Tab-separated table of C-alpha atoms in Angstrom:
chain	number	residue	atom	x	y	z
A	1	UNK	CA	55.532	-53.943	-74.061
A	2	UNK	CA	51.833	-54.650	-74.331
A	3	UNK	CA	49.643	-51.654	-74.967
A	4	UNK	CA	47.413	-52.498	-71.976
A	5	UNK	CA	50.328	-52.250	-69.564
A	6	UNK	CA	51.472	-49.088	-71.331
A	7	UNK	CA	47.982	-47.658	-70.808
A	8	UNK	CA	48.147	-48.393	-67.078
A	9	UNK	CA	51.636	-46.881	-66.863
A	10	UNK	CA	50.607	-43.672	-68.623
A	11	UNK	CA	47.543	-43.377	-66.369
A	12	UNK	CA	49.745	-43.790	-63.278
A	13	UNK	CA	52.087	-41.072	-64.574
A	14	UNK	CA	49.009	-38.897	-65.117
A	15	UNK	CA	47.818	-39.469	-61.535
A	16	UNK	CA	51.256	-38.587	-60.206
A	17	UNK	CA	51.256	-35.429	-62.312
A	18	UNK	CA	47.747	-34.621	-61.043
A	19	UNK	CA	48.927	-34.991	-57.452
A	20	UNK	CA	52.060	-32.905	-57.874
A	21	UNK	CA	50.251	-30.165	-59.796
A	22	UNK	CA	47.543	-29.848	-57.148
A	23	UNK	CA	50.129	-29.715	-54.373
A	24	UNK	CA	52.070	-27.086	-56.346
A	25	UNK	CA	48.959	-24.944	-56.840
A	26	UNK	CA	48.121	-25.291	-53.147
A	27	UNK	CA	51.615	-24.188	-52.110
A	28	UNK	CA	51.626	-21.306	-54.626
A	29	UNK	CA	48.321	-20.070	-53.235
A	30	UNK	CA	49.565	-20.241	-49.639
A	31	UNK	CA	52.813	-18.467	-50.560
A	32	UNK	CA	50.914	-15.749	-52.399
A	33	UNK	CA	48.553	-15.366	-49.475
A	34	UNK	CA	51.464	-14.993	-47.076
A	35	UNK	CA	53.098	-12.330	-49.252
A	36	UNK	CA	50.044	-10.180	-49.860
A	37	UNK	CA	46.722	-9.850	-48.148
A	38	UNK	CA	44.901	-9.081	-51.410
A	39	UNK	CA	43.938	-12.442	-52.928
A	40	UNK	CA	42.826	-10.945	-56.253
A	41	UNK	CA	46.407	-9.937	-57.174
A	42	UNK	CA	47.765	-13.447	-57.736
A	43	UNK	CA	44.609	-15.469	-58.416
A	44	UNK	CA	44.616	-15.052	-62.267
A	45	UNK	CA	48.154	-16.423	-62.477
A	46	UNK	CA	47.177	-19.501	-60.489
A	47	UNK	CA	44.112	-20.139	-62.623
A	48	UNK	CA	46.061	-19.768	-65.892
A	49	UNK	CA	48.710	-22.184	-64.620
A	50	UNK	CA	45.974	-24.563	-63.488
A	51	UNK	CA	44.317	-24.565	-66.902
A	52	UNK	CA	47.585	-25.492	-68.593
A	53	UNK	CA	48.091	-28.363	-66.169
A	54	UNK	CA	44.502	-29.477	-66.723
A	55	UNK	CA	45.108	-29.694	-70.480
A	56	UNK	CA	48.313	-31.711	-69.986
A	57	UNK	CA	46.607	-34.154	-67.607
A	58	UNK	CA	43.657	-34.501	-69.976
A	59	UNK	CA	46.055	-35.306	-72.854
A	60	UNK	CA	47.719	-37.992	-70.737
A	61	UNK	CA	44.282	-39.449	-69.998
A	62	UNK	CA	43.355	-39.480	-73.676
A	63	UNK	CA	46.642	-41.151	-74.597
A	64	UNK	CA	46.081	-43.792	-71.949
A	65	UNK	CA	42.518	-44.321	-73.169
A	66	UNK	CA	43.787	-44.727	-76.743
A	67	UNK	CA	46.267	-47.434	-75.786
A	68	UNK	CA	43.661	-49.117	-73.586
A	69	UNK	CA	41.118	-49.289	-76.414
A	70	UNK	CA	43.693	-50.633	-78.873
A	71	UNK	CA	44.672	-53.298	-76.358
A	72	UNK	CA	41.016	-54.136	-75.647
A	73	UNK	CA	40.380	-54.652	-79.347
A	74	UNK	CA	43.228	-57.184	-79.352
A	75	UNK	CA	41.389	-59.138	-76.609
A	76	UNK	CA	43.744	-58.232	-73.776
A	77	UNK	CA	41.998	-58.363	-70.374
A	78	UNK	CA	44.436	-55.949	-68.728
A	79	UNK	CA	43.129	-53.217	-71.022
A	80	UNK	CA	39.934	-52.842	-68.974
A	81	UNK	CA	41.973	-51.602	-66.013
A	82	UNK	CA	43.809	-49.145	-68.256
A	83	UNK	CA	40.550	-47.844	-69.714
A	84	UNK	CA	39.008	-47.375	-66.255
A	85	UNK	CA	42.093	-45.583	-64.962
A	86	UNK	CA	42.151	-43.330	-68.038
A	87	UNK	CA	38.501	-42.367	-67.591
A	88	UNK	CA	39.058	-41.708	-63.882
A	89	UNK	CA	42.096	-39.566	-64.709
A	90	UNK	CA	40.130	-37.499	-67.214
A	91	UNK	CA	37.326	-36.933	-64.701
A	92	UNK	CA	39.782	-36.011	-61.934
A	93	UNK	CA	41.520	-33.504	-64.190
A	94	UNK	CA	38.474	-31.238	-63.949
A	95	UNK	CA	38.282	-31.318	-60.132
A	96	UNK	CA	40.378	-28.643	-58.383
A	97	UNK	CA	41.566	-30.634	-55.370
A	98	UNK	CA	43.771	-27.800	-54.125
A	99	UNK	CA	40.682	-25.740	-53.293
A	100	UNK	CA	39.414	-28.535	-51.064
A	101	UNK	CA	42.771	-28.670	-49.310
A	102	UNK	CA	42.399	-24.943	-48.559
A	103	UNK	CA	39.016	-25.573	-46.957
A	104	UNK	CA	40.530	-28.233	-44.720
A	105	UNK	CA	43.467	-26.063	-43.717
A	106	UNK	CA	41.276	-23.684	-41.734
A	107	UNK	CA	41.858	-20.584	-43.857
A	108	UNK	CA	38.924	-18.232	-44.233
A	109	UNK	CA	39.001	-17.615	-47.990
A	110	UNK	CA	35.953	-17.072	-50.156
A	111	UNK	CA	36.291	-17.174	-53.937
């Protein structure tokens, strides 16, 4: 398998993991909110879990970037797509999308 295609595949796995982790954090927050009215009780657990997921997604982005750069140095044109996806994945790993989903759901929650 060429390293450029491997880079794209790892980036796609990273985006899927980013999506599922944000949906999981969103559902955990809604479940915790339904169980208790005090948001400060379960918020540290969510943030610690989110930081671990952020590190895993960032590692997947770095691995994808590594394979993309190696493939680019071997003059493979597909590697540019892998490098761009890896950079986008690393940037998206720092954005908490689940908080934006809470704003759109109509809940009145202030952090």
